[in-house]
XYZ file of C-alpha atoms in Angstrom:
295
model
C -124.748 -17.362 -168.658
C -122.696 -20.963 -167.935
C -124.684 -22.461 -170.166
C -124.505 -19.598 -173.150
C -128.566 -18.858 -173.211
C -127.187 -15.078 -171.914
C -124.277 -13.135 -172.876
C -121.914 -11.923 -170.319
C -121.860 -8.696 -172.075
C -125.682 -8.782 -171.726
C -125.792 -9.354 -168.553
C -123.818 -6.335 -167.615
C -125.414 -4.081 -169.448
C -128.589 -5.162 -167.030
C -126.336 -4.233 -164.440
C -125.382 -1.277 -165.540
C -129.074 0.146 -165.798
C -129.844 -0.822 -162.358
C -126.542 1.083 -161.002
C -126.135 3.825 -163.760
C -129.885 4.756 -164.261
C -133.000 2.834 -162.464
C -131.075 3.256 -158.334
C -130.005 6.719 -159.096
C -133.529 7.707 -160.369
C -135.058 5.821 -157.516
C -132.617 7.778 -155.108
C -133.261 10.966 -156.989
C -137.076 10.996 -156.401
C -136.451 9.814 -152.503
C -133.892 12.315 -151.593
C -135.931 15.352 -153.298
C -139.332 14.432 -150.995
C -137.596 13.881 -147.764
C -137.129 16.024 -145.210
C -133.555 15.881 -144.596
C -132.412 19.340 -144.060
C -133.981 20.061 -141.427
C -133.825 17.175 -139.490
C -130.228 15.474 -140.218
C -130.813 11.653 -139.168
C -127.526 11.487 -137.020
C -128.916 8.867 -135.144
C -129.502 6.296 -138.307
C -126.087 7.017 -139.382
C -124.569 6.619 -135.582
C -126.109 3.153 -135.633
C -124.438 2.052 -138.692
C -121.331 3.811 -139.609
C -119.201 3.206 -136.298
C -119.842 -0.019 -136.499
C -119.349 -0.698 -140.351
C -115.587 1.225 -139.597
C -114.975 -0.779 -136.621
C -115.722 -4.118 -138.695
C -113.014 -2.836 -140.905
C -110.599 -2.324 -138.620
C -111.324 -5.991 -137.385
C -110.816 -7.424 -140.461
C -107.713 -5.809 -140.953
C -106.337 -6.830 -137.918
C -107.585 -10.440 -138.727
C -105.826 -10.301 -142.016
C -102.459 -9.065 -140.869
C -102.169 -10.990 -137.908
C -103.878 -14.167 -138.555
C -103.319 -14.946 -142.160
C -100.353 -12.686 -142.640
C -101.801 -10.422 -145.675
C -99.650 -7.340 -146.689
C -101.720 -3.644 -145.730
C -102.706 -3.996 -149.332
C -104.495 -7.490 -148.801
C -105.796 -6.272 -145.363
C -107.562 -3.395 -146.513
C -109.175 -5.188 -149.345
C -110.032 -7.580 -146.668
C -111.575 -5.176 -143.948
C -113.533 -3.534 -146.671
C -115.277 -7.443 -147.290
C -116.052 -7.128 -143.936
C -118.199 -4.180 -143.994
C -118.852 -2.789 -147.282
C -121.973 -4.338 -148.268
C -124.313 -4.561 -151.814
C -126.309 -1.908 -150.226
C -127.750 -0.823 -153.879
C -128.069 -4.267 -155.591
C -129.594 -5.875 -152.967
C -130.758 -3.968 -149.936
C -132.359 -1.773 -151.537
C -135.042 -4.548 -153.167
C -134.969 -6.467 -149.999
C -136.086 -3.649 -147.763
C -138.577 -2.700 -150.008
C -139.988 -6.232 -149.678
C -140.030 -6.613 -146.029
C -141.390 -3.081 -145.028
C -142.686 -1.362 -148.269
C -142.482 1.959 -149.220
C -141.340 2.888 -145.252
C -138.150 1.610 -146.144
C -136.876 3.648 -148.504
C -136.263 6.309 -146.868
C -133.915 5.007 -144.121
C -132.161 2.853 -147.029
C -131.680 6.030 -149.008
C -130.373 7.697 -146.255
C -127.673 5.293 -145.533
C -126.806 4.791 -149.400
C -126.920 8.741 -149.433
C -123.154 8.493 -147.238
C -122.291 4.793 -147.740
C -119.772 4.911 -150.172
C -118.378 8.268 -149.115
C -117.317 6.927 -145.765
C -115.953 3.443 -147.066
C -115.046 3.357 -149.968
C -113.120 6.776 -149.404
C -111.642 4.611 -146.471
C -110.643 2.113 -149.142
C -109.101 4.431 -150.983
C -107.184 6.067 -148.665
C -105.503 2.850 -146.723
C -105.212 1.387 -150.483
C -103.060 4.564 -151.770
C -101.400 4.790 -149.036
C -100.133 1.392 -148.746
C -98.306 1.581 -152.499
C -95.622 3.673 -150.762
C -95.583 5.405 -154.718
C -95.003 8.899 -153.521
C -98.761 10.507 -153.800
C -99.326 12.971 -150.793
C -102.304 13.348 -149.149
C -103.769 16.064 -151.308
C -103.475 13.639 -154.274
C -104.869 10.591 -152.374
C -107.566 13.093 -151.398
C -108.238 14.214 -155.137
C -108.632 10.887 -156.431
C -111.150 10.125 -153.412
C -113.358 12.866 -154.989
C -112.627 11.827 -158.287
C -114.080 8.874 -157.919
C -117.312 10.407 -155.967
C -117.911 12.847 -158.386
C -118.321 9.988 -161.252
C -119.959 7.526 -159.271
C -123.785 7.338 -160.445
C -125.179 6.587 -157.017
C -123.554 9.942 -155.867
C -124.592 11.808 -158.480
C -128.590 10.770 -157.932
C -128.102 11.713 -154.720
C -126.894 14.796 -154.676
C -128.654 16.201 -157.376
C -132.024 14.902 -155.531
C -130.832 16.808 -152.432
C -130.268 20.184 -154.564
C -133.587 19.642 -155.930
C -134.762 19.526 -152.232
C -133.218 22.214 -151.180
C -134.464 24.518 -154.087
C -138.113 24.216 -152.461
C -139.184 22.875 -155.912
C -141.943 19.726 -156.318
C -140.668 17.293 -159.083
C -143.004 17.993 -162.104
C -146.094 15.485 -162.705
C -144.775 13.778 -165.960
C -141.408 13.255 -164.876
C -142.861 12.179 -161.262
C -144.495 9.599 -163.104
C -141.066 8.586 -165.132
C -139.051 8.098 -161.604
C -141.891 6.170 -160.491
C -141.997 3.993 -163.263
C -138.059 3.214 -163.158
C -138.841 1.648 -159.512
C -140.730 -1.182 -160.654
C -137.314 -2.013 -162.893
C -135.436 -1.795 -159.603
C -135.829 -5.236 -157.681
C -137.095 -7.745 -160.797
C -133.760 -6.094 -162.557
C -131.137 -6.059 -159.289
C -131.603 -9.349 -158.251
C -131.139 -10.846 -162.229
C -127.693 -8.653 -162.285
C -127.052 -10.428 -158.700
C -127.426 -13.967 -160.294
C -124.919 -12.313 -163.202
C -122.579 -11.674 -160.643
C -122.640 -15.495 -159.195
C -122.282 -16.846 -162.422
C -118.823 -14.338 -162.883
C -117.139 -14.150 -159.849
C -117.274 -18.026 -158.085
C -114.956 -19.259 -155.949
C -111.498 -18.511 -156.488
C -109.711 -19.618 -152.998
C -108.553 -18.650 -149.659
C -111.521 -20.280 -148.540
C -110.630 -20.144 -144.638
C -110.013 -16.334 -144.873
C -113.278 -15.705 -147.070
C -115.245 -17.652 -144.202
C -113.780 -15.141 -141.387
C -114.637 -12.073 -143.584
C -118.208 -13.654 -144.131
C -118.794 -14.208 -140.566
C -117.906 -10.319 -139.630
C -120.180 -9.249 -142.522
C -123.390 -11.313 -142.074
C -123.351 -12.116 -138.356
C -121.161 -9.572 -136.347
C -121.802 -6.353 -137.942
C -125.437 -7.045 -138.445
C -125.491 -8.067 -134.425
C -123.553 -4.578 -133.801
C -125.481 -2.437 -135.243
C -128.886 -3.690 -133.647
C -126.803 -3.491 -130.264
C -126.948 0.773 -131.509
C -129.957 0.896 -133.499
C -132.466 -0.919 -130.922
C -130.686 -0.224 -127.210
C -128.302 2.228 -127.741
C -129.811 4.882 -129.974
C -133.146 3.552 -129.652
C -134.527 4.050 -133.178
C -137.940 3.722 -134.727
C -138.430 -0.171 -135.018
C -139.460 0.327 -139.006
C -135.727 1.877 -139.178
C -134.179 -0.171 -137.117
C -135.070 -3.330 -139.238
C -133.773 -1.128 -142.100
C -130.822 -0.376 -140.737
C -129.853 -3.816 -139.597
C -130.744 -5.348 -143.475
C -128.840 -2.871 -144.624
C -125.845 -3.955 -142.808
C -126.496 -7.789 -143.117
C -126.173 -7.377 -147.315
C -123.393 -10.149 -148.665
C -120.254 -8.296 -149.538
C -120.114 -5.651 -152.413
C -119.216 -6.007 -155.820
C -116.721 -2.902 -155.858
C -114.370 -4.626 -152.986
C -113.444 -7.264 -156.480
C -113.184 -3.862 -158.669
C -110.564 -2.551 -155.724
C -108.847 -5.806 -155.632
C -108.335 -6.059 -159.563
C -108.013 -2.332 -159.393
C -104.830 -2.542 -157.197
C -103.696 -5.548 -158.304
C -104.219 -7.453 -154.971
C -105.889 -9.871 -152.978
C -108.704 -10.296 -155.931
C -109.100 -14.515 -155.076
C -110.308 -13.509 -151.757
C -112.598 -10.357 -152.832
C -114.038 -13.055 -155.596
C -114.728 -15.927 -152.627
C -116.042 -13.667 -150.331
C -118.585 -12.134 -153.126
C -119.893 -15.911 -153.652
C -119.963 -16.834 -150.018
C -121.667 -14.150 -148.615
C -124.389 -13.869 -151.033
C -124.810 -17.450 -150.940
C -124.990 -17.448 -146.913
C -127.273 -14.077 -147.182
C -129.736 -16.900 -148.618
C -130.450 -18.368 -145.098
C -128.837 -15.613 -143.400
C -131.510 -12.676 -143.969
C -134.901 -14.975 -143.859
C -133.566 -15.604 -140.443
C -132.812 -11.937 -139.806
C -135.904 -11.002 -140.286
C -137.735 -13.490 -138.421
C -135.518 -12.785 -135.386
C -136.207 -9.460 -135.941
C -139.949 -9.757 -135.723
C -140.111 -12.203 -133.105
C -138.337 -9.777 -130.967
C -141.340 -8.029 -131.170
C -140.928 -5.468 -134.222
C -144.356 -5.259 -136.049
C -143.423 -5.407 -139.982
């Protein structure tokens, strides 16, 4: 795209697949196979979510004390620090390093991912404007936002379809399957996109804090849970602990531009941390099998 070979509008409309049709479908299939109702995994979703919450409310504290950011700035900030490109990336990248066995535990985190954070978002970010919403307006525009968000929607309808008792028919079986050979060739081209777009755009220092918390501390947490704490399955708890090593999202720049703040450091941190997830996760991984996890 810098040098004009591939349009920017081009480019997102690759993205837009991956996130609007190809993940959803993927998610679809997984969630209407697995066995979820009757055996909840609390214990995959202990291991990551305290943590990912408690990163946040580190990196707001680092932002408001440190480099002086309004609540606005902070929250945008926090959310660097935890919300990861869970669908973009770790999604592929778990299916590379452990196959089919990690879907499931990647789906499962996905399945409540953006409900817990980036309803978290929301709720510091309307509340800090001071405009006058109440809660149960903040609250409706939390589930606004769920109820349109593609990811969501493959989700829960795969659930319902588990929970009718119904198998997913042969030809369309076939279809879903098909859209998951789009899903890492196509994610990691709309990663490169997102490169090219975003760059660095400043507050360097502070993007270098929120990339530490993302790729090294809240990684290193949530092994603490998954592998001596909770003791999970060592196939999950490599999932879990990719999953929560994944450079910083793309939607904390759509809540920075969305509310108008802190968008140079939600830009920088994109860069950096995808950049740094480079070296970062090869290293992850190996660490992760020396310790003695079979892959």
């Amino acid at each position: 795209m810098k040098f004009g070979w591939f349009p920017q509008s081009a480019a997102e409309g690759v993205a837009r697949f991956v996130f609007d049709f190809a993940i959803p479908a993927l998610l679809f299939r997984a969630m209407a196979n697995a066995n979820v109702f009757s055996n909840p995994p609390w214990e995959l979703w202990l291991a990551f979510f305290p943590a990912a919450l408690a990163i946040y409310g580190i990196g707001m504290v680092i932002a408001l004390s440190v480099f002086k950011r309004d609540f606005e700035g902070a929250a945008i900030t926090g959310m660097g620090a935890c919300y990861g490109n869970t669908v973009l990336l770790g999604i592929p990248i778990n299916l590379l390093v452990l196959g089919d066995a990690g879907a499931l535990p990647s789906f499962l985190i996905i399945s409540i991912h953006s409900l817990i954070l980036m309803s978290s978002a929301t709720v510091l970010l309307e509340s800090g404007r001071a405009d006058g919403r109440g809660p149960l307006a903040t609250a409706m525009e939390v589930l606004k936002g769920m109820g349109t968000n593609p990811v969501v929607l493959g989700l829960g309808a795969g659930l319902a379809w588990n929970a009718s008792g119904l198998s997913i028919p042969s030809m369309a079986d076939q279809v879903l399957t098909f859209m998951k050979g789009a899903v890492i060739p196509c994610s990691l081209f709309a990663l490169g996109a997102t490169l090219a777009r975003y760059g660095i755009k400043g507050r360097i220092a502070q993007s270098i804090v929120v990339s530490i918390l993302k790729l090294i501390v809240m990684p290193a947490f949530v092994w603490v849970l998954a592998a001596h704490v909770l003791h999970l399955d060592p196939v999950w708890t490599i999932a879990v602990v990719l999953m929560a090593a994944q450079p910083a999202g793309i939607n904390m720049f759509l809540f920075a531009n969305r509310y108008g703040t802190a968008e140079a450091i939600a830009s920088t941190t994109i860069f950096v941390t995808t950049l740094a997830s480079m070296v970062v996760l090869p290293v992850l991984i190996y660490l992760l099998s020396s310790a003695g996890t079979s892959l």
